[in-house]
mmCIF file of C-alpha atoms in Angstrom:
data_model
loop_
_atom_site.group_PDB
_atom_site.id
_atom_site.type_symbol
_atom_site.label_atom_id
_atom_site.label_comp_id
_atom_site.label_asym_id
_atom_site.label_seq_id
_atom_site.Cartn_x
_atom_site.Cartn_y
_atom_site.Cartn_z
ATOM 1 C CA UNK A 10 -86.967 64.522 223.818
ATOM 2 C CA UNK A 11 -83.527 64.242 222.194
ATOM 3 C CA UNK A 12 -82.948 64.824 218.602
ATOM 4 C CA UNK A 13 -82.635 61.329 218.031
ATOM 5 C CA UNK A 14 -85.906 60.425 219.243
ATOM 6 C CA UNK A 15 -87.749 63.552 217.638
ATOM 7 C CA UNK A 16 -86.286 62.210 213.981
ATOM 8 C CA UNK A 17 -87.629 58.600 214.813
ATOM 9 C CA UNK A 18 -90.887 60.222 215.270
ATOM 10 C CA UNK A 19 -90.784 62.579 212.258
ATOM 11 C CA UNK A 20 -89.788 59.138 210.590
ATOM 12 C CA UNK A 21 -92.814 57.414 211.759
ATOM 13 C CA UNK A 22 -95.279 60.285 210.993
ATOM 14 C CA UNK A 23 -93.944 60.075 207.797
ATOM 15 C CA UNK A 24 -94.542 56.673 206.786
ATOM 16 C CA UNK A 25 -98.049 56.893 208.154
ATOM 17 C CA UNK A 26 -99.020 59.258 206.110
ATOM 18 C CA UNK A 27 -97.065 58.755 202.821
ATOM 19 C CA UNK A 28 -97.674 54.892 203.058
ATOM 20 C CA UNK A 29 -100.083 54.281 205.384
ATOM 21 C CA UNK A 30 -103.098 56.719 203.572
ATOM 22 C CA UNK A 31 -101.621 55.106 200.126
ATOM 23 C CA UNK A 32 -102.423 51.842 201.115
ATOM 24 C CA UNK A 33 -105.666 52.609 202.882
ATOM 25 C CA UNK A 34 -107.200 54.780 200.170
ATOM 26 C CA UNK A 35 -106.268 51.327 198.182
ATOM 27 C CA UNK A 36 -108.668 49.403 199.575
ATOM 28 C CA UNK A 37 -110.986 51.714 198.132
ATOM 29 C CA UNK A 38 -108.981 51.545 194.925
ATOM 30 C CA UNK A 39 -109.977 47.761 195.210
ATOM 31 C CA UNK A 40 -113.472 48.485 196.091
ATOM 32 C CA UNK A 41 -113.636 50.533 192.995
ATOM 33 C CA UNK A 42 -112.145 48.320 190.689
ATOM 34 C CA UNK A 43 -114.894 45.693 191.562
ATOM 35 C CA UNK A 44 -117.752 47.844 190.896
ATOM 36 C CA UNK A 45 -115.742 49.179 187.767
ATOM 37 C CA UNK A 46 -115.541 53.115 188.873
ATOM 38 C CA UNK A 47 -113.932 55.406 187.472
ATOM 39 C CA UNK A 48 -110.734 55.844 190.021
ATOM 40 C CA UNK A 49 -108.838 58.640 188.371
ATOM 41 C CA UNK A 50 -109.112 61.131 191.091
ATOM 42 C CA UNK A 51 -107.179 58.823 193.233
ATOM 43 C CA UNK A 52 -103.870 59.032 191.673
ATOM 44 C CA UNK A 53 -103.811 62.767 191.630
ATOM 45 C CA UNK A 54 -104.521 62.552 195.719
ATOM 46 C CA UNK A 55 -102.206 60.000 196.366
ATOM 47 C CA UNK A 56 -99.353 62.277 194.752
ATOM 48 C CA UNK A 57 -100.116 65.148 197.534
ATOM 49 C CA UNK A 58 -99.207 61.952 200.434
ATOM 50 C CA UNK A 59 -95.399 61.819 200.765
ATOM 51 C CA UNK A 60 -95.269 66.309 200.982
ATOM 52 C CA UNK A 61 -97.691 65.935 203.475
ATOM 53 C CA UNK A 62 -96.188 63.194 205.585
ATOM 54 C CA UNK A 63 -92.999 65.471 205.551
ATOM 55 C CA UNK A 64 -95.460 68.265 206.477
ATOM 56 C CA UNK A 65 -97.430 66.815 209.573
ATOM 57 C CA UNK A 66 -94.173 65.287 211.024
ATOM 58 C CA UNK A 67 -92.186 68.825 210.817
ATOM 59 C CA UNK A 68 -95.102 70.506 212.567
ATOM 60 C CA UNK A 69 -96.053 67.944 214.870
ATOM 61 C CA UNK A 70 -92.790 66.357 216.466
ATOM 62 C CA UNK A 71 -91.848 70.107 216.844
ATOM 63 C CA UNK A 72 -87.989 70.024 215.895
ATOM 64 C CA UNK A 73 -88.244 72.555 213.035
ATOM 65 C CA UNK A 74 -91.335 74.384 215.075
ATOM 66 C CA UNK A 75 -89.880 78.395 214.418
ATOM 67 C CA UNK A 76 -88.608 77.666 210.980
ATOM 68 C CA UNK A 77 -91.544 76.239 209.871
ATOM 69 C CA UNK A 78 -93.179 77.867 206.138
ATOM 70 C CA UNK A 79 -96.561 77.777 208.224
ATOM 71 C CA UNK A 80 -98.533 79.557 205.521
ATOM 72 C CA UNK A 81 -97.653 77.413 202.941
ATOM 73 C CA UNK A 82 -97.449 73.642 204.687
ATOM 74 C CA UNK A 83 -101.255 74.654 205.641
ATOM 75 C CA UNK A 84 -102.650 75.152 202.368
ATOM 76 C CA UNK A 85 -100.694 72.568 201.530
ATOM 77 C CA UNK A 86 -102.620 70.067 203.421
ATOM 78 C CA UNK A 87 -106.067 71.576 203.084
ATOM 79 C CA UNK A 88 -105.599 71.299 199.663
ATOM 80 C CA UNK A 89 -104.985 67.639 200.210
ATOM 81 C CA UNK A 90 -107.054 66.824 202.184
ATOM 82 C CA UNK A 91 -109.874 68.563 199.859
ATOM 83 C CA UNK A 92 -108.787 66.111 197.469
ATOM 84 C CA UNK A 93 -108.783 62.908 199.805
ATOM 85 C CA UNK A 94 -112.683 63.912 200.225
ATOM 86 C CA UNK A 95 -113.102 64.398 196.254
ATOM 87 C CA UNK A 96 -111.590 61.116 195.666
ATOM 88 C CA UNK A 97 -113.488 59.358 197.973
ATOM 89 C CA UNK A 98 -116.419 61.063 196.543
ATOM 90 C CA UNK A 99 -116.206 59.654 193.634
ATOM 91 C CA UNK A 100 -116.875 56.341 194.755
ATOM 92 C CA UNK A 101 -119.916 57.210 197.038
ATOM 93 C CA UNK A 102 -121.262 59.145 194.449
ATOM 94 C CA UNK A 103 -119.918 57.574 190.784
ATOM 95 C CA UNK A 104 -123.065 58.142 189.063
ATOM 96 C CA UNK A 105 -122.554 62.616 189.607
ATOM 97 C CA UNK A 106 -121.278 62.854 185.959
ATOM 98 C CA UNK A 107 -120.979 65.647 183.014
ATOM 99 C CA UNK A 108 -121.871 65.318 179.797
ATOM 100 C CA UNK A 109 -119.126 66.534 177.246
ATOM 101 C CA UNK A 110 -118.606 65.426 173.161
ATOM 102 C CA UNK A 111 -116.047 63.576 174.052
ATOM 103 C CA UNK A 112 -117.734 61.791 176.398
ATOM 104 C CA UNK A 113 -118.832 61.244 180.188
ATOM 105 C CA UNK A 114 -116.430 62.890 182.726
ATOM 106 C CA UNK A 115 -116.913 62.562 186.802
ATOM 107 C CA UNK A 116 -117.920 65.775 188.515
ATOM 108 C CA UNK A 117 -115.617 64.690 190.836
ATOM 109 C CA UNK A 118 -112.387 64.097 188.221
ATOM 110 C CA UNK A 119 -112.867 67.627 186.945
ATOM 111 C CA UNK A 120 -113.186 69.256 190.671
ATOM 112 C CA UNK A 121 -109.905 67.160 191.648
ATOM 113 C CA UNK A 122 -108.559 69.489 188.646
ATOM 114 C CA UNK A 123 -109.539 72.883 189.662
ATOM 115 C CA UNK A 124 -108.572 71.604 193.496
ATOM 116 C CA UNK A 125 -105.007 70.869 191.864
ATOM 117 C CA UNK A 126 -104.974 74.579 190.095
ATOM 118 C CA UNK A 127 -106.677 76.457 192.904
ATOM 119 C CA UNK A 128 -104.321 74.820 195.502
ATOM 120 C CA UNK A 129 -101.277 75.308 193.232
ATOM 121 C CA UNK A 130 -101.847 79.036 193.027
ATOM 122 C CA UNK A 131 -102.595 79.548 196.539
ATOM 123 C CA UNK A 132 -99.654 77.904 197.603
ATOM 124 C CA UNK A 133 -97.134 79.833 195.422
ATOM 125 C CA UNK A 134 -98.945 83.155 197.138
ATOM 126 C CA UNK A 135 -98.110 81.193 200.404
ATOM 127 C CA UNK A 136 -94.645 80.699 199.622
ATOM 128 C CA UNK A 137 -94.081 84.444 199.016
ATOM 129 C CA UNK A 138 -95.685 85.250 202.271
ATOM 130 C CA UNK A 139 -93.785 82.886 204.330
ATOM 131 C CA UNK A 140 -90.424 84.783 203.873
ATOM 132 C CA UNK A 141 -87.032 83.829 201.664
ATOM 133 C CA UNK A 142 -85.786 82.663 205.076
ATOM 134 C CA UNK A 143 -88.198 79.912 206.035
ATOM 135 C CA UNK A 144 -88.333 78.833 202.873
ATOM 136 C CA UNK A 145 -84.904 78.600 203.066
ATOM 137 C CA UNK A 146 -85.334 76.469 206.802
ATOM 138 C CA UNK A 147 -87.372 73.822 204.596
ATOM 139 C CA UNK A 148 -85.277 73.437 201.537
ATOM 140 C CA UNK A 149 -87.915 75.475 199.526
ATOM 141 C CA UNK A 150 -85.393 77.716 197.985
ATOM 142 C CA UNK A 151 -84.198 78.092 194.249
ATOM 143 C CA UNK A 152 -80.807 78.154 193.821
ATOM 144 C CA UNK A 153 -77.570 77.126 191.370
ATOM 145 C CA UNK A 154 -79.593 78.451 188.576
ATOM 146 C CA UNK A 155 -77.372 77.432 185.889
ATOM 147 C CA UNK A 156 -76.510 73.413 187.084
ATOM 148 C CA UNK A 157 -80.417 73.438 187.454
ATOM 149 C CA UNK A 158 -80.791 74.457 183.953
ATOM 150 C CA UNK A 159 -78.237 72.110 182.869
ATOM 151 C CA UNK A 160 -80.222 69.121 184.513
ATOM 152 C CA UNK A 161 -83.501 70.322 182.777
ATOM 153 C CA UNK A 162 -82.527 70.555 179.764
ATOM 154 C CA UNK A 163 -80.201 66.846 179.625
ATOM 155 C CA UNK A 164 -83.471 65.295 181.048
ATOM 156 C CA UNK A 165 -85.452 66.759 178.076
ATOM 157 C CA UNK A 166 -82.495 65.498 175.817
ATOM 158 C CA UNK A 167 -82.627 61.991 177.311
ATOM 159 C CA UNK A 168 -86.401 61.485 177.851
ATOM 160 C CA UNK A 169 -86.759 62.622 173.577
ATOM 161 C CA UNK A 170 -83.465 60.190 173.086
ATOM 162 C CA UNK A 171 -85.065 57.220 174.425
ATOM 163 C CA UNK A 172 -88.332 57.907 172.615
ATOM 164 C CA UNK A 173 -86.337 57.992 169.328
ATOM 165 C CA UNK A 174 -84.364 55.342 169.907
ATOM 166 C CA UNK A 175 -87.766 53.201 170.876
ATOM 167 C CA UNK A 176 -89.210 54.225 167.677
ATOM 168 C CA UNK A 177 -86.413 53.993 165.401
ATOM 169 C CA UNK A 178 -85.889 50.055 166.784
ATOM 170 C CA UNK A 179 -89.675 49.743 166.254
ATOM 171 C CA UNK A 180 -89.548 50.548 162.624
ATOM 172 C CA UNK A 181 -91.554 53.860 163.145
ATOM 173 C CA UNK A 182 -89.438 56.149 162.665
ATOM 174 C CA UNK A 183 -92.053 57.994 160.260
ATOM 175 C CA UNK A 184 -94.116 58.678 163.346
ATOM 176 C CA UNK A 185 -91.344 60.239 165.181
ATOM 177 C CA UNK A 186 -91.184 62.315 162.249
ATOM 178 C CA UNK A 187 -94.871 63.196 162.492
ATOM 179 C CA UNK A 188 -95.193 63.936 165.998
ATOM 180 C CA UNK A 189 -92.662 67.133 165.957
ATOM 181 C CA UNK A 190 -93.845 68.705 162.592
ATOM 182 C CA UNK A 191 -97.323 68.589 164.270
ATOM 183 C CA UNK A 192 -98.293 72.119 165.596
ATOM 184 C CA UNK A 193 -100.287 70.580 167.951
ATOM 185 C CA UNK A 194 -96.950 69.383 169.628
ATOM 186 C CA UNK A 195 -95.198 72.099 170.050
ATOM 187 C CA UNK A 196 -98.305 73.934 171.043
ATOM 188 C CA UNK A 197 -98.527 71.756 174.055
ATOM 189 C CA UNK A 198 -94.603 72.218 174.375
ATOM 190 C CA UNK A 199 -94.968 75.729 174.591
ATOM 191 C CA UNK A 200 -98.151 75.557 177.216
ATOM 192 C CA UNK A 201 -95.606 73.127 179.653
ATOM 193 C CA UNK A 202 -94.086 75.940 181.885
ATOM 194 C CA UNK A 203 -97.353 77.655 181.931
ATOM 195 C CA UNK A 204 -99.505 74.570 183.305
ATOM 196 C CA UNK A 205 -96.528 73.498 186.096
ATOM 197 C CA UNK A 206 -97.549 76.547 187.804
ATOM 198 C CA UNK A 207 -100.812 75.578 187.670
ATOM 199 C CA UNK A 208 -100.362 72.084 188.888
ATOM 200 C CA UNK A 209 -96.579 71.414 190.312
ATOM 201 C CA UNK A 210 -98.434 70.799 193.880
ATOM 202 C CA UNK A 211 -98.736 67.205 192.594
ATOM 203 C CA UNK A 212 -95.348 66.968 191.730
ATOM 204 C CA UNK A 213 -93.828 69.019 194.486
ATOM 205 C CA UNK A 214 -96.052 66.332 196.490
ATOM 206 C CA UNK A 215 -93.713 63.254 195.349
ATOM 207 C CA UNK A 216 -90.418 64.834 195.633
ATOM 208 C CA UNK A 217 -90.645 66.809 198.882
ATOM 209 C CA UNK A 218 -91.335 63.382 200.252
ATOM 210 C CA UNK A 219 -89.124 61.278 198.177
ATOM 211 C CA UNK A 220 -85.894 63.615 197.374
ATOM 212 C CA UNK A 221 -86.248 65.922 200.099
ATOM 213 C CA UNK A 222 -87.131 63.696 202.931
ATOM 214 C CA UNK A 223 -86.353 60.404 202.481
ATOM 215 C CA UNK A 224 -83.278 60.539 199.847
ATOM 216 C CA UNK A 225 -81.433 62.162 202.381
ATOM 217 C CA UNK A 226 -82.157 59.687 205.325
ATOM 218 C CA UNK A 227 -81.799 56.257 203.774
ATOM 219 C CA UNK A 228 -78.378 58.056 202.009
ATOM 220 C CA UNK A 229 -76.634 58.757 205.487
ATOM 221 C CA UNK A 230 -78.194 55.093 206.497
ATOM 222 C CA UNK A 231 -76.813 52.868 203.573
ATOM 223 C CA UNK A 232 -74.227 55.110 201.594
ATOM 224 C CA UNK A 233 -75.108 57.809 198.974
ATOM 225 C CA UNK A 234 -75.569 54.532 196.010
ATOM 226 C CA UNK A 235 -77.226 51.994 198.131
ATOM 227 C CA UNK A 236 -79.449 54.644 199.671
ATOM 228 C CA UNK A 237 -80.713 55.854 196.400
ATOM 229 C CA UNK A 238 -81.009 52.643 195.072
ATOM 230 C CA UNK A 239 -83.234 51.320 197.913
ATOM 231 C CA UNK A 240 -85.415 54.642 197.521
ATOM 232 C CA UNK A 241 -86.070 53.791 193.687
ATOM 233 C CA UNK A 242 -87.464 50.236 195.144
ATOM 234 C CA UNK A 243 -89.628 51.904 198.139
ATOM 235 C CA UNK A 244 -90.507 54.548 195.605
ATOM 236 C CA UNK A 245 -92.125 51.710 193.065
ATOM 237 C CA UNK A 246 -93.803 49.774 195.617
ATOM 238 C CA UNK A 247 -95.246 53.370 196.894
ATOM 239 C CA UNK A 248 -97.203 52.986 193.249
ATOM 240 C CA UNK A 249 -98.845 49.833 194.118
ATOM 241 C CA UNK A 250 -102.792 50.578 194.052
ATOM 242 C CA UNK A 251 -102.190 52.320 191.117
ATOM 243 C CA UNK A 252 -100.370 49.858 189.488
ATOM 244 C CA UNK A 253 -103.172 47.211 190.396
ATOM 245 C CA UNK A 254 -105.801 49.346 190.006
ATOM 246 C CA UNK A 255 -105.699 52.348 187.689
ATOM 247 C CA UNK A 256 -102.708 52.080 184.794
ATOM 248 C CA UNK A 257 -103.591 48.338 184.279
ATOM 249 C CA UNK A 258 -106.368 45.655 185.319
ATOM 250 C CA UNK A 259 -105.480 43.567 188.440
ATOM 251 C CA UNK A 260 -104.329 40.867 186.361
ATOM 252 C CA UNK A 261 -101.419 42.417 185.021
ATOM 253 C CA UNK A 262 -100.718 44.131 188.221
ATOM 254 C CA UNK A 263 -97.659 42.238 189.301
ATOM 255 C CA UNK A 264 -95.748 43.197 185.915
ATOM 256 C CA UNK A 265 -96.615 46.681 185.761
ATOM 257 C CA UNK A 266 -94.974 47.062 189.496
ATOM 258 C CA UNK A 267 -92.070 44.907 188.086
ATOM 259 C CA UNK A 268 -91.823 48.084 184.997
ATOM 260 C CA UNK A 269 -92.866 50.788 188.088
ATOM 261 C CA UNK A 270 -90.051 49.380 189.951
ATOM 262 C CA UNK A 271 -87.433 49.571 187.000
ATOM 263 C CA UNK A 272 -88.735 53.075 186.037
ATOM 264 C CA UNK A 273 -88.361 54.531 189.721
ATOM 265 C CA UNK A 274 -85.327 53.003 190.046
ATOM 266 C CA UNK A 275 -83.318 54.537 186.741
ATOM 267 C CA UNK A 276 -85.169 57.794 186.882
ATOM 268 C CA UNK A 277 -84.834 57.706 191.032
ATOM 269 C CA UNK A 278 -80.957 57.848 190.115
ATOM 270 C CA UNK A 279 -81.128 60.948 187.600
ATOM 271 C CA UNK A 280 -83.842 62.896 189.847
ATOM 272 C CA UNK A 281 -81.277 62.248 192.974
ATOM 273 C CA UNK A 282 -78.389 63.222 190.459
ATOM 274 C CA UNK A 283 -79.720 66.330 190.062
ATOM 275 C CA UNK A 284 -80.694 67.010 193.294
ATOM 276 C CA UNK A 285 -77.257 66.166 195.018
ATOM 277 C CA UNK A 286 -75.524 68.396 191.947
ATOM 278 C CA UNK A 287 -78.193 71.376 192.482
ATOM 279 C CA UNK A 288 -79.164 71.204 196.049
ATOM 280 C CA UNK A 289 -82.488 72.374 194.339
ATOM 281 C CA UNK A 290 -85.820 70.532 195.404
ATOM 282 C CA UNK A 291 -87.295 72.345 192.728
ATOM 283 C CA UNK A 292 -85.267 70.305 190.026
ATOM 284 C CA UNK A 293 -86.859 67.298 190.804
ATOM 285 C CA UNK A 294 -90.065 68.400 191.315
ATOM 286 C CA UNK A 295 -89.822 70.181 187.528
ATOM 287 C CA UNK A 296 -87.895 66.965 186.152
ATOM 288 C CA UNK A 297 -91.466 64.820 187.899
ATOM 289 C CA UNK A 298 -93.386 66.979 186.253
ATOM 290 C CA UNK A 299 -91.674 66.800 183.136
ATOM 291 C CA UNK A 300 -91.470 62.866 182.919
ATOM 292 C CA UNK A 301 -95.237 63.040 183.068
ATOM 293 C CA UNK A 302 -96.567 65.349 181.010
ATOM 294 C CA UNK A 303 -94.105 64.968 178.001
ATOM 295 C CA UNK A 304 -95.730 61.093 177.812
ATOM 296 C CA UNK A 305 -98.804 62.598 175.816
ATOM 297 C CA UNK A 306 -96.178 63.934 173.695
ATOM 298 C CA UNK A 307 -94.351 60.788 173.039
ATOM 299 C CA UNK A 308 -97.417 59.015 172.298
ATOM 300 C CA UNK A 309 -98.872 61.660 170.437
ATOM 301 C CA UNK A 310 -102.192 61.169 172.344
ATOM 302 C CA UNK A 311 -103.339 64.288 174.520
ATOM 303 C CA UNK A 312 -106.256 62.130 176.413
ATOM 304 C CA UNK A 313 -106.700 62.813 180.062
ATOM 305 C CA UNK A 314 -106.801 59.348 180.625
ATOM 306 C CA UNK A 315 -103.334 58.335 178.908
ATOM 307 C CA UNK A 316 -101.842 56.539 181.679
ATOM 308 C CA UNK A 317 -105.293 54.319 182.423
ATOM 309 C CA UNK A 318 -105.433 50.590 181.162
ATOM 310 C CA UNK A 319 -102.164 50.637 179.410
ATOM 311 C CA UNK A 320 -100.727 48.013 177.869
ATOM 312 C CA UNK A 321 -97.854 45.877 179.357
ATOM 313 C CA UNK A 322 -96.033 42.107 179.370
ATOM 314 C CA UNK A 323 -93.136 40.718 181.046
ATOM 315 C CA UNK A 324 -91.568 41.137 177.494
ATOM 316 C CA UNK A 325 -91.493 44.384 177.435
ATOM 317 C CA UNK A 326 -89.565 44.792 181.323
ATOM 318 C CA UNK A 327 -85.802 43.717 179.264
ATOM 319 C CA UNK A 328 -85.807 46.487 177.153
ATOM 320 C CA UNK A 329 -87.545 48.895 179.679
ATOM 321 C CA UNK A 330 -84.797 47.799 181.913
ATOM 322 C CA UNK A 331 -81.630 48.152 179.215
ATOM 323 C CA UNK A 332 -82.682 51.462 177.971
ATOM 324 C CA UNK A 333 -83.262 52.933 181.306
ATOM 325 C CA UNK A 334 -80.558 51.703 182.716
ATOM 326 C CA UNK A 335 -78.036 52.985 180.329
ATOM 327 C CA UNK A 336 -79.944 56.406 179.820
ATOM 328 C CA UNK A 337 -80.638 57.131 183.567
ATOM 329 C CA UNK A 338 -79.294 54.875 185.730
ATOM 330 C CA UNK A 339 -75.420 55.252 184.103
ATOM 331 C CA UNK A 340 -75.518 58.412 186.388
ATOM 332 C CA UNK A 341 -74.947 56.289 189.794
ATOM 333 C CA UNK A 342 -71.084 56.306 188.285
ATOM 334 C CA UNK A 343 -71.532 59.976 188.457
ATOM 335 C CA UNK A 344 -68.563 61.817 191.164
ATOM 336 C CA UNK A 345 -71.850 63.121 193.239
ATOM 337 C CA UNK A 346 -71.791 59.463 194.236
ATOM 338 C CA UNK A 347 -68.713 59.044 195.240
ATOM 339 C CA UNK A 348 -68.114 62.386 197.232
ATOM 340 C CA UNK A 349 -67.660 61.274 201.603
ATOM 341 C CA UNK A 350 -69.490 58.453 200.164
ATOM 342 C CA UNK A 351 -67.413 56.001 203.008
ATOM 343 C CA UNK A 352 -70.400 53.223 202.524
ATOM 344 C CA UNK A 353 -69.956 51.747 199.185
#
């Protein structure tokens, strides 16, 4: 088989798994929604997909086969598929709940957790097992310590920006005010590095798929702008059971993948920014994992289920857009995007 054919087949593995058990396990999504279950361990699952396409296709069309992290892609995709079962779980068996002050909580929610934490751990072991050089082989390396700092920290300084800005337009300034000289905040702040070790499989999930994989493919395809642009659009509609199904009611399902579209889009841009300045996977993954959990932050509400049932009318896209756009997506003018860019 020549190379050629062995990437179209690495291409199509992919998009089976990181689209094609998306969209399945959103039929059950759908199911779900009808009998009004609680669906939030299938968001966490469906974050492991787009890793684990990348995965299966490396070790099954058999191009990278002796550079392959072995250890590490296997736990990997036990640990997914553990969570696959959990999810589905949770719709055979919906009624297997705990009691806690706060309220009812699925058995199978909370296992999804430890399955996150356990999985997490075991595959940082596997990554130290594996060896510096296939690590290396996979693009599972740290590296360019300093630019990756840099990115970090700008991200932190533009995600807190817009927030501000938001509030301060909003006439709430007062609450900005309250949320940072609350301990609680910068309790949680402090707690950040500590819990992405105990949960960046999720996040590695999405951007081993999105940045690693796919950036890089649709960039030599369309030009380094167009490329990234068209991943920010696959990227949203990637989010479509959950946008229907889980961070809003049906109803309001075509404008929340409207605002997941815009959001993927503008932070697709910064993530690939500071991937193409790094060459660090791990920037991405952190900056993922950072977008998410500083939300609770922002809205000053530390509920597990903070992303459920939001919110959200075509009004509201404009602004999303504007702000975005000029915060995150101002970096497509950026010289990484013009370097042998002969496309655009």
């Amino acid at each position: 088989m020549t190379e050629k054919n062995t990437e179209k087949k690495e291409f199509f593995i992919f998009l089976l798994i990181a689209y094609g058990v998306t969209y399945l396990m959103g039929l059950l999504m759908w199911y779900g929604s009808t009998a009004s279950i609680d669906l939030s361990a299938f968001p966490n699952a469906q974050m492991m997909y787009p890793a684990s396409g990348v995965m299966l296709a490396y070790l099954l069309a058999g191009r990278r086969k002796r550079q392959i992290p072995r250890c590490f892609f296997g736990l990997f995709l036990l640990t997914t598929a553990v969570m696959i079962a959990a999810a589905v779980l949770s719709l055979l068996m919906p009624e297997q709940v705990i009691s806690l002050p706060a309220g009812d909580l699925s058995v199978w929610v909370m296992a999804i957790q430890f399955v996150i934490i356990g999985g997490s751990i075991l595959c940082w072991i596997a990554l130290l097992i594996d060896g510096k050089d296939r690590r290396r082989a996979c693009g599972l390396g740290w590296k360019n310590g300093k630019a990756s700092l840099f990115c970090l920290l700008l991200f932190m300084a533009l995600y807190f920006l817009r927030a501000g800005v938001s509030y301060v337009l909003g006439g709430e300034a007062a609450f900005l005010l309250k949320i940072f000289t609350d301990p609680v905040t910068w309790g949680y702040l402090l707690f950040m590095p500590v819990n992405f070790i105990l949960a960046f499989a999720a996040f590695f999930g999405e951007e081993y798929g999105w940045r690693y994989y796919l950036q890089p493919l649709l960039q030599k395809r369309f030009g380094l702008r167009k490329g990234v642009l068209i991943l920010g659009v696959l990227w949203g509609l990637w989010h479509l059971p959950c946008d229907f199904f889980y961070y809003v009611t049906p109803d309001k399902g075509l404008i929340m993948t409207a605002a997941q579209i815009i959001t993927c889009v503008t932070l697709g841009i910064f993530f690939a920014w500071a991937y193409m300045k790094t060459g660090n996977i791990w920037v991405p993954v952190i900056l993922h994992y950072m977008n998410n959990n500083l939300a609770p932050v922002i809205a000053n509400t530390y509920s597990a289920d903070i992303f459920q049932n939001q919110e959200i009318t075509w009004g509201m896209l404009p602004s999303s857009l504007v702000m975005n756009g000029l915060l995150f997506g101002f970096f497509l003018l950026s010289g990484v995007f013009r370097e042998k860019d002969g496309q655009d």
